[in-house]
Structures are given as C-alpha cells and as structure tokens.
C-alpha cells in the first residue's frame, strides 16, 4: 500500500540513525524548492516596466516573407516645405462641400514674379475695330488644372465682325511653349473658359452670332471636345456673355438683353440632374459686364453696371459715344429653381458733363471665402471704391487709391489673405497691394509691390488692353499662393505667374 507524503511525515519521528538523516535532507530539499516556487510566483505577478519600441525596430511578421518598418507611437513632426519659385504650381482638387469660413488676420505674403512670357501676337486688337480681344472685364480667360496644365483663350480677326476666330492655347506643366490646340467660330466677342471640378475644360461660344449658345467640353486636357447647343431664347446680338462655376460643379452661362426693360438670359447646369435649365430675369434697364456667382444652396449672386443710351435716362446726347455707365447693382436669386430676383443699388453717380461715359466703371467682383461679395469700381470723379455686400446689405464702401484705376482686381491666397492687383499707368509694372496683418476684407492695404513687366508692357485702354486676369474660384480654380494670369495689349497676349507668398 502506498502512503501519502503527509503519512510519511507523521511517522518520521520514529525513525532514527541514517534513515533519519536521509529523511531530514529530503525535507530540507522540499522546503527550499517550495520557497523558490513561491518567490518566483510573487515576483512575476508584479507589473513589469514597458519598453517603448524604437522607431527603427523592424518586426518580422510570422509567415510573411516581408519585413515592415514599424511606425513610432508618436511620429516626429516634419517642417512643411516652403514652395520654391521655380516649382510648378497646380490647382488643388475642389472642396465640393461648399463650406464658408470666417476670415482671420494673417501675415501678408511678399509677391514675386516667377514667369513672364508671350502667348500670342495674333489677338484681334486693331485700334478702333470692335469687338477686340481685350474687351470685357468680366470675361474668364485662363484656367489651371490639378496637373499644372494651363489653358487660355483669345480671339483673332476671323472673317468679319460676327465671325471672329477663337483659339485655345495650352502650356504643359514642364513646358515654356504655348501651343494652339483648337480653334473655332467665336461670334462677335471674346469667349469664356472655365475649369470643371474634375479638370474638365468648358468653353462657351456664339458661332456666327446667330442666337445659338454652344457649350464645348473636354475631359482629356483638350485632346477632344464634345459640342452641345444650350437651348434658350437667346438674343441675336453680341450678348456681353459670361460664365461661372462653383465648387459643387453648378455652372451658369448668361447673356444680357435689350435696354428697356433690361434682362438677363441665363441657363443653369445642375450636376445632380445633369440638365441645363433656361431662365430670364428682368430689371428696369440693361445691366452689362456682369459677374455671376453660383452659390452652394441653389442661390445665385450677380453684379453688373447699367449700360444704356443717355436719352433713356433723360440726359442730353453726347457728342460722340452716347452710352453711359453711371450705376452699379447687386442682384440675388435665393433659389435658381424658382428664380425671383432681388436688387440692391450699390452706387449711382450723376454725370458732370454731357460726354462723361464711364462714370462708375465696374472693374471686378469677387466672392470671398466668407461669402461676402466684393465690388470694385472706379468713380471717375473721386477714384476707386471697394464695396462689400454681406447677406444683401452694404457693410463697407471704402475709397482707395490705385494706379490704373480701371484695371483693379482683388483675390485671396491659399490662407485667405487679400491682395488688390492692377498695373501702373504706363503699363510697366504689375502693382500688388497686400492686405495688412490686421486686414480681413481687403480694405486695409500696405504699400504696393511693383513687379516689372516692361519686357512685355501692358497698357490702360479699357477695351484694347485688358487688365491682369487670372485663375479665380468663379472660373473653377481653387485659391492658391500662385496666380497664373494673362493681360493684353492690342494684338498681344501675355502670361504671368505670380507667387503671392515668396516669403513662404
């Protein structure tokens, strides 16, 4: 019969001599072993320090013949590289959410001229012959794709006044050469180009000026185009047409109509329905050179200047040019599907003699990232005014001094800082007025920075020398620290690239 260890211990007191010695040794061994086991158990039950893996540790994954470098638990931040003046700028993909942001003060950039070159010397610009290539401050002339490709348009003489020829020019991101990649019948006036949210190229033309609005679109960087006729009750004259797009892909194309009553003919494209819808909106008198801004809630904002013959307003006839521009209005439609147009008079100035025409000359309109509408116009009697309309209310009307007051533009950079851009009175410089460090709306400006363009000078004529015109949000390009733009001087069209933040 086998005895338990406990039974053996109980009988050990009766054992004597050598057997007793062996038993005592055995008990001692058992006691020591038990103590070691208890100690080890207590020791390993305590929390052990955690060794943080190093960033360079490379664990081997079982069963996988590849080793992956482990990411450190807290990555080391790397400084954001500053853009180099020689880098090739691109347009960022559009933010299609349509979110507005409150503009905060930022440190102004230091603009620099990174590139200046000639696009063509074949633009239509014979002095006294209308309508020249440089006509129309509201025209959209250049776009930049996310790949850095540049596309700009101009018109050449063509066959006659109703059949000018349009040209689409392309410059690749790593090229310094402009190539004429497509031409067509423009109708009477310069055409419009906008960039779609997926880098589509949209072109709008009036072949033969025959009440047919054509929309051409390319999805392969201009290698091929599809052409469609935009249905509507269009006018058969020049039209003062324009186009615009928002970051959701809504597009508007428009034309202005008769003197009395005035009318906007416009068609609106919705990417939701993939359909164009034609509308007419009436006002008291004709308003032209219009800037349109599709909103993010099916709304539409417009800015234009009154353009009628003097006798209609009970003014005496002029000795030469009988049209007068002496009023600017802001228009708003809250729902493009049920377009009821509201109107706000921005300014009206009475002419001081019988020959004054450009009394309140609209040079630019811009919608900022906060949703405010900026209206820049030159009052021929006291200079440039910068008007801000916020939710249908004029919140500011600031008079500002600029060179070439009929060429003034406004833009923001990638962080939302404002800059006012024009040329000098001799066409030798592009002058840029950065907003101050406290500025949040482009009304507090610093001294101008002069960028030398004397190699390819501009000029100040309203119709034969168009202002610096660059990639803007209403043309489909996101805000950027780089501006690619064009300006005109009769038959010449020039391209420039400006880095608004050469200081990083």
Short mmCIF file of C-alpha atoms in Angstrom, two decimals:
data_model
loop_
_atom_site.label_atom_id
_atom_site.label_comp_id
_atom_site.label_asym_id
_atom_site.label_seq_id
_atom_site.Cartn_x
_atom_site.Cartn_y
_atom_site.Cartn_z
CA UNK A 1 0.00 0.00 0.00
CA UNK A 2 1.27 3.36 -0.91
CA UNK A 3 1.38 6.03 1.76
CA UNK A 4 0.84 9.70 1.19
CA UNK A 5 3.61 12.15 1.82
CA UNK A 6 1.63 13.52 4.75
CA UNK A 7 1.57 9.98 6.31
CA UNK A 8 5.30 9.66 5.90
CA UNK A 9 5.81 12.95 7.72
CA UNK A 10 3.66 11.83 10.59
CA UNK A 11 5.75 8.66 11.14
CA UNK A 12 9.12 10.30 10.75
CA UNK A 13 9.58 10.90 14.46
CA UNK A 14 10.05 7.21 14.98
CA UNK A 15 12.89 6.94 12.52
CA UNK A 16 16.45 7.02 13.88
CA UNK A 17 20.06 6.78 12.55
CA UNK A 18 20.97 7.01 8.91
CA UNK A 19 17.42 6.74 7.67
CA UNK A 20 16.58 9.77 9.77
CA UNK A 21 19.42 11.74 8.27
CA UNK A 22 18.21 10.92 4.74
CA UNK A 23 14.68 11.95 5.67
CA UNK A 24 15.82 15.28 7.10
CA UNK A 25 17.79 16.02 3.91
CA UNK A 26 14.75 15.18 1.80
CA UNK A 27 12.55 17.51 3.83
CA UNK A 28 15.11 20.31 3.53
CA UNK A 29 15.19 19.94 -0.26
CA UNK A 30 11.39 20.09 -0.43
CA UNK A 31 11.25 23.20 1.76
CA UNK A 32 13.87 25.03 -0.32
CA UNK A 33 12.15 24.11 -3.60
CA UNK A 34 8.80 25.26 -2.30
CA UNK A 35 10.27 28.62 -1.20
CA UNK A 36 11.77 29.17 -4.63
CA UNK A 37 8.44 28.48 -6.32
CA UNK A 38 6.58 30.87 -4.02
CA UNK A 39 9.14 33.62 -4.56
CA UNK A 40 9.06 33.22 -8.31
CA UNK A 41 5.26 33.39 -8.35
CA UNK A 42 5.22 36.60 -6.28
CA UNK A 43 7.91 38.19 -8.41
CA UNK A 44 6.16 37.55 -11.76
CA UNK A 45 2.78 38.72 -10.52
CA UNK A 46 4.12 42.29 -10.14
CA UNK A 47 3.78 44.89 -13.03
CA UNK A 48 6.84 44.95 -15.24
CA UNK A 49 8.22 48.12 -16.87
CA UNK A 50 7.09 48.57 -20.54
CA UNK A 51 9.87 49.03 -23.01
CA UNK A 52 8.92 51.55 -25.71
CA UNK A 53 9.78 50.18 -29.15
CA UNK A 54 12.23 52.25 -31.08
CA UNK A 55 11.24 53.91 -34.33
CA UNK A 56 13.74 51.82 -36.22
CA UNK A 57 12.68 48.44 -34.87
CA UNK A 58 11.67 46.12 -37.72
CA UNK A 59 9.48 43.25 -36.50
CA UNK A 60 9.27 40.10 -38.57
CA UNK A 61 5.71 39.10 -39.40
CA UNK A 62 5.18 35.32 -38.92
CA UNK A 63 4.51 33.55 -42.18
CA UNK A 64 5.21 36.64 -44.31
CA UNK A 65 8.44 36.92 -46.20
CA UNK A 66 8.46 40.76 -45.94
CA UNK A 67 9.62 42.96 -43.11
CA UNK A 68 7.70 46.18 -42.47
CA UNK A 69 9.15 49.11 -40.63
CA UNK A 70 7.14 49.82 -37.50
CA UNK A 71 5.67 53.33 -37.15
CA UNK A 72 6.75 55.07 -33.96
CA UNK A 73 4.00 55.63 -31.42
CA UNK A 74 4.46 59.43 -31.69
CA UNK A 75 5.69 60.46 -35.15
CA UNK A 76 8.30 63.16 -35.30
CA UNK A 77 6.78 66.23 -36.98
CA UNK A 78 8.50 67.38 -40.14
CA UNK A 79 8.60 71.02 -41.20
CA UNK A 80 6.32 71.89 -44.11
CA UNK A 81 8.49 72.57 -47.15
CA UNK A 82 8.28 76.10 -48.49
CA UNK A 83 7.27 76.47 -52.13
CA UNK A 84 10.17 77.28 -54.39
CA UNK A 85 9.75 79.98 -57.00
CA UNK A 86 10.72 77.50 -59.70
CA UNK A 87 8.23 74.83 -58.66
CA UNK A 88 5.31 74.06 -60.95
CA UNK A 89 2.09 75.14 -59.25
CA UNK A 90 -1.07 73.14 -59.62
CA UNK A 91 -4.69 73.70 -58.71
CA UNK A 92 -5.86 71.65 -55.75
CA UNK A 93 -8.93 69.46 -56.21
CA UNK A 94 -12.01 71.45 -55.36
CA UNK A 95 -13.66 71.21 -51.95
CA UNK A 96 -17.17 70.33 -53.06
CA UNK A 97 -18.71 70.76 -49.60
CA UNK A 98 -19.24 74.47 -50.21
CA UNK A 99 -18.33 75.41 -46.64
CA UNK A 100 -17.75 79.06 -45.81
CA UNK A 101 -15.08 80.06 -43.31
CA UNK A 102 -14.62 83.07 -41.07
CA UNK A 103 -11.60 85.00 -42.30
CA UNK A 104 -8.92 85.62 -39.66
CA UNK A 105 -6.00 88.07 -39.82
CA UNK A 106 -2.86 86.56 -41.35
CA UNK A 107 0.64 87.74 -42.14
CA UNK A 108 0.74 89.10 -45.70
CA UNK A 109 2.83 87.39 -48.33
CA UNK A 110 5.54 89.05 -50.38
CA UNK A 111 4.57 88.66 -54.06
CA UNK A 112 7.20 87.86 -56.68
CA UNK A 113 7.05 87.48 -60.45
CA UNK A 114 8.09 83.93 -61.30
CA UNK A 115 7.37 83.88 -65.02
CA UNK A 116 6.55 86.28 -67.87
CA UNK A 117 6.07 85.15 -71.46
CA UNK A 118 4.09 85.81 -74.63
CA UNK A 119 1.06 83.70 -75.52
CA UNK A 120 0.44 85.21 -78.97
CA UNK A 121 0.80 88.28 -81.15
CA UNK A 122 -2.23 87.32 -83.25
CA UNK A 123 -5.02 88.55 -80.97
CA UNK A 124 -7.59 90.81 -82.61
CA UNK A 125 -6.81 94.33 -81.46
CA UNK A 126 -6.87 96.79 -84.34
CA UNK A 127 -7.40 100.23 -82.88
CA UNK A 128 -10.98 101.37 -83.46
CA UNK A 129 -12.26 97.95 -84.65
CA UNK A 130 -14.74 96.25 -82.35
CA UNK A 131 -15.03 93.92 -80.56
CA UNK A 132 -11.32 93.45 -79.67
CA UNK A 133 -9.83 90.52 -77.81
CA UNK A 134 -9.20 92.58 -74.65
CA UNK A 135 -12.83 93.72 -74.36
CA UNK A 136 -14.82 92.66 -71.30
CA UNK A 137 -13.58 92.93 -67.71
CA UNK A 138 -15.94 90.10 -66.73
CA UNK A 139 -14.50 87.55 -69.17
CA UNK A 140 -12.82 84.40 -67.82
CA UNK A 141 -9.68 83.82 -69.89
CA UNK A 142 -7.41 81.27 -68.16
CA UNK A 143 -7.59 78.08 -66.08
CA UNK A 144 -5.06 75.77 -64.42
CA UNK A 145 -5.72 72.07 -63.90
CA UNK A 146 -4.64 69.90 -60.98
CA UNK A 147 -1.86 68.55 -63.21
CA UNK A 148 -0.48 72.06 -63.69
CA UNK A 149 -1.59 72.38 -67.31
CA UNK A 150 -2.52 75.91 -68.36
CA UNK A 151 -5.25 76.76 -70.85
CA UNK A 152 -6.10 80.24 -72.08
CA UNK A 153 -8.29 81.61 -74.89
CA UNK A 154 -8.13 84.56 -77.24
CA UNK A 155 -9.84 85.67 -80.45
CA UNK A 156 -8.20 86.57 -83.74
CA UNK A 157 -9.70 88.62 -86.58
CA UNK A 158 -11.63 85.84 -88.30
CA UNK A 159 -13.88 86.59 -91.28
CA UNK A 160 -15.84 89.61 -90.07
CA UNK A 161 -17.36 91.31 -87.02
CA UNK A 162 -19.78 88.44 -86.37
CA UNK A 163 -17.34 85.62 -87.08
CA UNK A 164 -14.16 86.09 -85.08
CA UNK A 165 -11.98 83.02 -84.55
CA UNK A 166 -11.34 81.71 -81.05
CA UNK A 167 -8.13 79.89 -80.11
CA UNK A 168 -7.45 77.54 -77.21
CA UNK A 169 -3.83 77.74 -76.11
CA UNK A 170 -2.13 75.11 -73.94
CA UNK A 171 1.10 75.07 -71.96
CA UNK A 172 2.19 71.91 -70.18
CA UNK A 173 3.47 71.93 -66.58
CA UNK A 174 7.07 71.32 -67.67
CA UNK A 175 6.98 73.43 -70.82
CA UNK A 176 7.65 77.05 -71.67
CA UNK A 177 5.85 76.88 -75.02
CA UNK A 178 2.24 77.78 -75.80
CA UNK A 179 0.54 75.58 -78.39
CA UNK A 180 -2.62 76.44 -80.32
CA UNK A 181 -4.58 73.19 -79.89
CA UNK A 182 -8.06 74.12 -81.11
CA UNK A 183 -9.91 76.89 -82.96
CA UNK A 184 -13.49 77.72 -83.79
CA UNK A 185 -16.05 80.41 -84.58
CA UNK A 186 -16.34 82.76 -81.61
CA UNK A 187 -19.08 85.02 -82.90
CA UNK A 188 -18.58 88.68 -82.08
CA UNK A 189 -16.85 88.82 -78.71
CA UNK A 190 -14.17 87.01 -76.68
CA UNK A 191 -15.26 83.61 -75.41
CA UNK A 192 -15.27 82.25 -71.85
CA UNK A 193 -13.37 79.31 -70.38
CA UNK A 194 -13.90 77.61 -67.01
CA UNK A 195 -12.46 74.54 -65.29
CA UNK A 196 -14.76 71.74 -64.13
CA UNK A 197 -14.35 70.09 -60.75
CA UNK A 198 -12.68 67.06 -62.39
CA UNK A 199 -10.41 69.12 -64.66
CA UNK A 200 -12.91 69.35 -67.50
CA UNK A 201 -12.36 72.25 -69.89
CA UNK A 202 -15.59 74.17 -70.58
CA UNK A 203 -15.75 76.67 -73.46
CA UNK A 204 -18.76 78.82 -74.40
CA UNK A 205 -19.10 80.34 -77.88
CA UNK A 206 -21.59 82.07 -80.24
CA UNK A 207 -20.76 80.85 -83.78
CA UNK A 208 -21.88 83.45 -86.29
CA UNK A 209 -23.72 85.43 -83.60
CA UNK A 210 -26.94 83.60 -84.55
CA UNK A 211 -28.82 83.06 -81.26
CA UNK A 212 -27.02 79.74 -80.68
CA UNK A 213 -25.05 79.32 -77.50
CA UNK A 214 -22.55 76.49 -77.83
CA UNK A 215 -21.03 74.65 -74.89
CA UNK A 216 -17.91 72.62 -75.61
CA UNK A 217 -16.37 70.32 -73.00
CA UNK A 218 -13.18 68.27 -72.90
CA UNK A 219 -12.37 65.58 -70.34
CA UNK A 220 -8.90 64.77 -71.69
CA UNK A 221 -6.99 68.04 -71.35
CA UNK A 222 -8.15 69.42 -74.68
CA UNK A 223 -7.38 66.42 -76.88
CA UNK A 224 -11.06 66.07 -77.83
CA UNK A 225 -14.26 68.04 -77.28
CA UNK A 226 -17.98 67.40 -77.26
CA UNK A 227 -20.20 70.22 -78.54
CA UNK A 228 -23.79 70.90 -77.47
CA UNK A 229 -26.23 73.73 -78.15
CA UNK A 230 -27.65 75.29 -74.99
CA UNK A 231 -31.37 75.69 -75.53
CA UNK A 232 -32.96 79.03 -74.71
CA UNK A 233 -34.46 82.24 -76.03
CA UNK A 234 -31.12 83.92 -76.64
CA UNK A 235 -30.67 87.36 -78.20
CA UNK A 236 -29.14 87.62 -81.67
CA UNK A 237 -26.62 90.32 -80.80
CA UNK A 238 -23.23 90.40 -79.14
CA UNK A 239 -24.60 89.40 -75.76
CA UNK A 240 -22.00 90.50 -73.19
CA UNK A 241 -21.92 86.83 -72.24
CA UNK A 242 -20.17 85.24 -69.31
CA UNK A 243 -19.94 82.02 -67.32
CA UNK A 244 -19.15 80.83 -63.81
CA UNK A 245 -18.94 77.64 -61.75
CA UNK A 246 -18.94 76.78 -58.05
CA UNK A 247 -17.05 74.09 -56.15
CA UNK A 248 -20.01 71.71 -56.36
CA UNK A 249 -19.97 71.79 -60.16
CA UNK A 250 -23.01 74.03 -60.72
CA UNK A 251 -22.46 76.11 -63.88
CA UNK A 252 -24.19 79.24 -65.12
CA UNK A 253 -23.91 80.77 -68.58
CA UNK A 254 -25.57 84.10 -69.36
CA UNK A 255 -26.23 86.90 -71.81
CA UNK A 256 -27.69 90.39 -71.40
CA UNK A 257 -30.59 91.67 -73.48
CA UNK A 258 -32.34 94.89 -74.51
CA UNK A 259 -32.03 98.36 -72.99
CA UNK A 260 -35.59 98.76 -71.63
CA UNK A 261 -36.54 96.68 -69.83
CA UNK A 262 -33.22 95.07 -69.09
CA UNK A 263 -32.96 91.30 -68.94
CA UNK A 264 -30.52 88.53 -68.06
CA UNK A 265 -30.87 85.44 -70.23
CA UNK A 266 -29.24 82.60 -68.34
CA UNK A 267 -29.07 78.83 -68.21
CA UNK A 268 -28.10 76.85 -65.13
CA UNK A 269 -26.49 73.40 -65.04
CA UNK A 270 -27.00 71.11 -62.05
CA UNK A 271 -24.66 68.11 -61.67
CA UNK A 272 -27.44 66.44 -59.65
CA UNK A 273 -29.88 66.36 -62.57
CA UNK A 274 -27.22 66.61 -65.31
CA UNK A 275 -29.52 69.13 -67.01
CA UNK A 276 -29.39 72.75 -68.18
CA UNK A 277 -32.41 74.93 -67.34
CA UNK A 278 -33.02 78.24 -69.12
CA UNK A 279 -34.36 81.34 -67.32
CA UNK A 280 -34.95 85.06 -67.88
CA UNK A 281 -34.68 87.69 -65.15
CA UNK A 282 -35.88 91.23 -65.78
CA UNK A 283 -34.81 94.60 -64.38
CA UNK A 284 -35.60 98.23 -65.23
CA UNK A 285 -32.66 98.92 -67.54
CA UNK A 286 -29.97 96.88 -69.23
CA UNK A 287 -27.02 95.95 -66.99
CA UNK A 288 -23.91 94.53 -68.64
CA UNK A 289 -20.34 93.35 -67.95
CA UNK A 290 -21.91 91.10 -65.34
CA UNK A 291 -20.19 88.86 -62.80
CA UNK A 292 -22.22 85.77 -61.80
CA UNK A 293 -21.59 83.59 -58.73
CA UNK A 294 -23.46 80.28 -58.29
CA UNK A 295 -23.96 79.69 -54.56
CA UNK A 296 -23.94 76.50 -52.50
CA UNK A 297 -27.67 76.42 -51.76
CA UNK A 298 -29.11 76.75 -55.28
CA UNK A 299 -28.72 80.53 -55.00
CA UNK A 300 -27.17 82.95 -57.45
CA UNK A 301 -25.42 86.31 -56.95
CA UNK A 302 -24.85 88.83 -59.76
CA UNK A 303 -23.14 92.21 -60.05
CA UNK A 304 -23.40 94.43 -63.15
CA UNK A 305 -23.33 98.06 -64.28
CA UNK A 306 -26.14 99.90 -66.05
CA UNK A 307 -25.41 100.35 -69.75
CA UNK A 308 -27.96 102.41 -71.71
CA UNK A 309 -28.10 105.39 -74.04
CA UNK A 310 -28.14 108.77 -72.37
CA UNK A 311 -31.60 109.90 -73.62
CA UNK A 312 -33.22 106.90 -71.90
CA UNK A 313 -32.14 108.44 -68.59
CA UNK A 314 -33.15 111.94 -69.75
CA UNK A 315 -29.56 113.06 -70.25
CA UNK A 316 -28.61 115.13 -73.31
CA UNK A 317 -26.93 113.31 -76.18
CA UNK A 318 -23.16 113.08 -76.10
CA UNK A 319 -21.16 114.47 -78.97
CA UNK A 320 -19.63 111.04 -79.67
CA UNK A 321 -20.27 107.91 -77.58
CA UNK A 322 -23.90 108.06 -76.41
CA UNK A 323 -23.91 105.21 -73.84
CA UNK A 324 -23.42 105.93 -70.16
CA UNK A 325 -22.34 103.75 -67.22
CA UNK A 326 -23.29 105.52 -64.00
CA UNK A 327 -24.99 102.90 -61.84
CA UNK A 328 -24.00 99.51 -60.39
CA UNK A 329 -26.40 96.98 -58.94
CA UNK A 330 -26.17 93.82 -56.88
CA UNK A 331 -28.71 91.11 -57.76
CA UNK A 332 -29.62 87.99 -55.81
CA UNK A 333 -31.76 84.91 -56.51
CA UNK A 334 -32.31 82.67 -53.48
CA UNK A 335 -33.50 79.65 -55.49
CA UNK A 336 -32.48 79.09 -59.11
CA UNK A 337 -35.35 76.63 -59.49
CA UNK A 338 -37.83 79.41 -58.67
CA UNK A 339 -35.86 82.50 -59.73
CA UNK A 340 -37.23 85.62 -58.08
CA UNK A 341 -34.55 88.30 -58.41
CA UNK A 342 -33.85 90.82 -55.64
CA UNK A 343 -31.95 94.03 -56.41
CA UNK A 344 -29.71 96.36 -54.42
CA UNK A 345 -28.33 99.63 -55.79
CA UNK A 346 -24.62 99.78 -54.98
CA UNK A 347 -23.99 103.25 -56.40
CA UNK A 348 -25.38 105.83 -58.80
CA UNK A 349 -23.46 108.98 -59.76
CA UNK A 350 -24.78 111.78 -61.92
CA UNK A 351 -22.58 112.79 -64.88
CA UNK A 352 -20.95 116.19 -64.57
CA UNK A 353 -20.99 116.92 -68.31
CA UNK A 354 -22.59 115.64 -71.50
CA UNK A 355 -19.65 113.49 -72.62
CA UNK A 356 -18.73 111.55 -69.47
CA UNK A 357 -19.44 107.87 -70.10
CA UNK A 358 -17.57 105.61 -67.64
CA UNK A 359 -18.87 107.39 -64.57
CA UNK A 360 -18.96 104.27 -62.37
CA UNK A 361 -16.83 101.68 -64.17
CA UNK A 362 -17.05 98.16 -62.73
CA UNK A 363 -13.58 96.60 -62.72
CA UNK A 364 -14.09 93.44 -60.67
CA UNK A 365 -16.45 91.49 -58.45
CA UNK A 366 -15.33 88.68 -56.17
CA UNK A 367 -16.98 86.41 -53.62
CA UNK A 368 -14.65 85.68 -50.69
CA UNK A 369 -14.35 82.54 -48.57
CA UNK A 370 -16.72 84.02 -46.01
CA UNK A 371 -19.47 84.50 -48.60
CA UNK A 372 -19.19 88.28 -48.89
CA UNK A 373 -19.34 89.96 -52.30
CA UNK A 374 -16.58 92.48 -53.09
CA UNK A 375 -17.36 95.08 -55.75
CA UNK A 376 -14.57 97.26 -57.14
CA UNK A 377 -15.47 100.20 -59.33
CA UNK A 378 -13.83 103.41 -60.46
CA UNK A 379 -15.77 106.61 -59.84
CA UNK A 380 -14.31 108.90 -62.47
CA UNK A 381 -14.66 111.88 -60.13
CA UNK A 382 -13.09 110.54 -56.91
CA UNK A 383 -11.33 107.24 -57.62
CA UNK A 384 -11.72 103.56 -56.81
CA UNK A 385 -14.37 102.35 -54.37
CA UNK A 386 -14.33 98.97 -52.65
CA UNK A 387 -17.86 97.95 -51.65
CA UNK A 388 -18.63 94.87 -49.57
CA UNK A 389 -22.11 93.31 -49.61
CA UNK A 390 -22.87 90.77 -46.89
CA UNK A 391 -26.24 88.96 -46.95
CA UNK A 392 -27.73 91.64 -49.18
CA UNK A 393 -26.52 94.57 -47.06
CA UNK A 394 -23.73 97.01 -47.90
CA UNK A 395 -21.38 96.77 -44.93
CA UNK A 396 -18.48 98.83 -46.32
CA UNK A 397 -17.83 101.40 -49.03
CA UNK A 398 -14.16 102.37 -48.85
CA UNK A 399 -12.41 104.71 -51.25
CA UNK A 400 -8.91 103.51 -52.17
CA UNK A 401 -6.07 104.92 -54.27
CA UNK A 402 -4.59 102.73 -57.00
CA UNK A 403 -2.66 103.14 -60.22
CA UNK A 404 -4.65 102.39 -63.40
CA UNK A 405 -7.97 102.53 -61.53
CA UNK A 406 -9.88 100.90 -64.39
CA UNK A 407 -7.73 97.72 -64.11
CA UNK A 408 -8.18 96.85 -60.44
CA UNK A 409 -8.75 93.23 -59.33
CA UNK A 410 -8.99 91.50 -55.94
CA UNK A 411 -8.06 87.96 -54.84
CA UNK A 412 -7.18 85.86 -51.77
CA UNK A 413 -4.26 83.48 -51.39
CA UNK A 414 -4.37 79.92 -50.06
CA UNK A 415 -4.70 81.06 -46.42
CA UNK A 416 -7.34 83.66 -47.21
CA UNK A 417 -5.20 86.80 -47.22
CA UNK A 418 -6.35 89.57 -49.57
CA UNK A 419 -4.43 91.28 -52.37
CA UNK A 420 -5.52 94.01 -54.78
CA UNK A 421 -3.84 93.79 -58.18
CA UNK A 422 -3.55 96.30 -61.02
CA UNK A 423 -0.91 97.68 -63.39
CA UNK A 424 0.79 101.05 -63.33
CA UNK A 425 -0.31 103.92 -65.53
CA UNK A 426 2.48 103.27 -68.03
CA UNK A 427 1.95 99.51 -68.25
CA UNK A 428 5.49 98.83 -67.00
CA UNK A 429 4.62 97.07 -63.73
CA UNK A 430 2.00 94.86 -62.18
CA UNK A 431 1.31 96.52 -58.83
CA UNK A 432 0.14 94.35 -55.94
CA UNK A 433 -1.27 95.84 -52.73
CA UNK A 434 -1.23 93.18 -49.96
CA UNK A 435 -3.67 93.43 -47.10
CA UNK A 436 -2.07 94.38 -43.79
CA UNK A 437 -1.54 91.90 -40.96
CA UNK A 438 -4.81 93.14 -39.41
CA UNK A 439 -6.84 93.06 -42.63
CA UNK A 440 -9.70 90.60 -43.09
CA UNK A 441 -11.50 92.05 -46.12
CA UNK A 442 -9.03 93.77 -48.44
CA UNK A 443 -9.78 97.29 -47.24
CA UNK A 444 -6.62 97.76 -45.09
CA UNK A 445 -3.74 97.60 -47.53
CA UNK A 446 0.03 98.02 -47.38
CA UNK A 447 2.25 99.83 -49.87
CA UNK A 448 2.29 98.29 -53.35
CA UNK A 449 4.89 95.81 -54.53
CA UNK A 450 5.98 96.53 -58.11
CA UNK A 451 6.60 93.58 -60.43
CA UNK A 452 8.48 94.58 -63.58
CA UNK A 453 6.70 93.61 -66.83
CA UNK A 454 8.48 96.15 -69.06
CA UNK A 455 9.76 93.30 -71.24
CA UNK A 456 6.13 92.81 -72.32
CA UNK A 457 4.37 96.05 -71.38
CA UNK A 458 0.66 96.41 -70.84
CA UNK A 459 -1.48 99.50 -71.41
CA UNK A 460 -4.51 101.17 -69.87
CA UNK A 461 -7.13 101.43 -72.63
CA UNK A 462 -10.45 99.98 -71.42
CA UNK A 463 -11.15 97.81 -74.45
CA UNK A 464 -7.81 97.14 -76.18
CA UNK A 465 -5.69 96.41 -73.09
CA UNK A 466 -7.40 94.04 -70.69
CA UNK A 467 -6.46 94.01 -67.02
CA UNK A 468 -4.45 91.22 -65.41
CA UNK A 469 -6.96 88.35 -65.45
CA UNK A 470 -6.05 85.23 -63.50
CA UNK A 471 -7.31 81.90 -62.20
CA UNK A 472 -10.17 82.55 -59.76
CA UNK A 473 -12.78 80.42 -57.93
CA UNK A 474 -15.68 81.52 -60.16
CA UNK A 475 -13.62 80.15 -63.06
CA UNK A 476 -13.20 76.80 -61.32
CA UNK A 477 -9.75 77.16 -59.78
CA UNK A 478 -9.23 76.83 -56.04
CA UNK A 479 -7.41 79.60 -54.20
CA UNK A 480 -3.65 79.23 -54.36
CA UNK A 481 -0.47 81.08 -53.49
CA UNK A 482 0.33 81.05 -57.20
CA UNK A 483 -1.55 83.13 -59.76
CA UNK A 484 -1.38 82.26 -63.43
CA UNK A 485 -2.85 85.07 -65.46
CA UNK A 486 -2.89 86.96 -68.73
CA UNK A 487 -3.04 90.61 -69.77
CA UNK A 488 -3.49 92.16 -73.19
CA UNK A 489 -2.01 94.94 -75.28
CA UNK A 490 -3.87 95.22 -78.59
CA UNK A 491 -2.70 92.23 -80.68
CA UNK A 492 -0.50 90.79 -77.93
CA UNK A 493 -1.50 88.47 -75.13
CA UNK A 494 0.96 87.87 -72.30
CA UNK A 495 1.11 85.30 -69.50
CA UNK A 496 2.46 85.85 -66.00
CA UNK A 497 2.94 83.70 -62.93
CA UNK A 498 2.99 85.39 -59.53
CA UNK A 499 3.94 83.74 -56.25
CA UNK A 500 1.90 85.64 -53.67
CA UNK A 501 3.95 84.16 -50.82
CA UNK A 502 7.55 84.08 -51.96
CA UNK A 503 8.41 84.52 -48.28
CA UNK A 504 6.85 81.12 -47.52
#
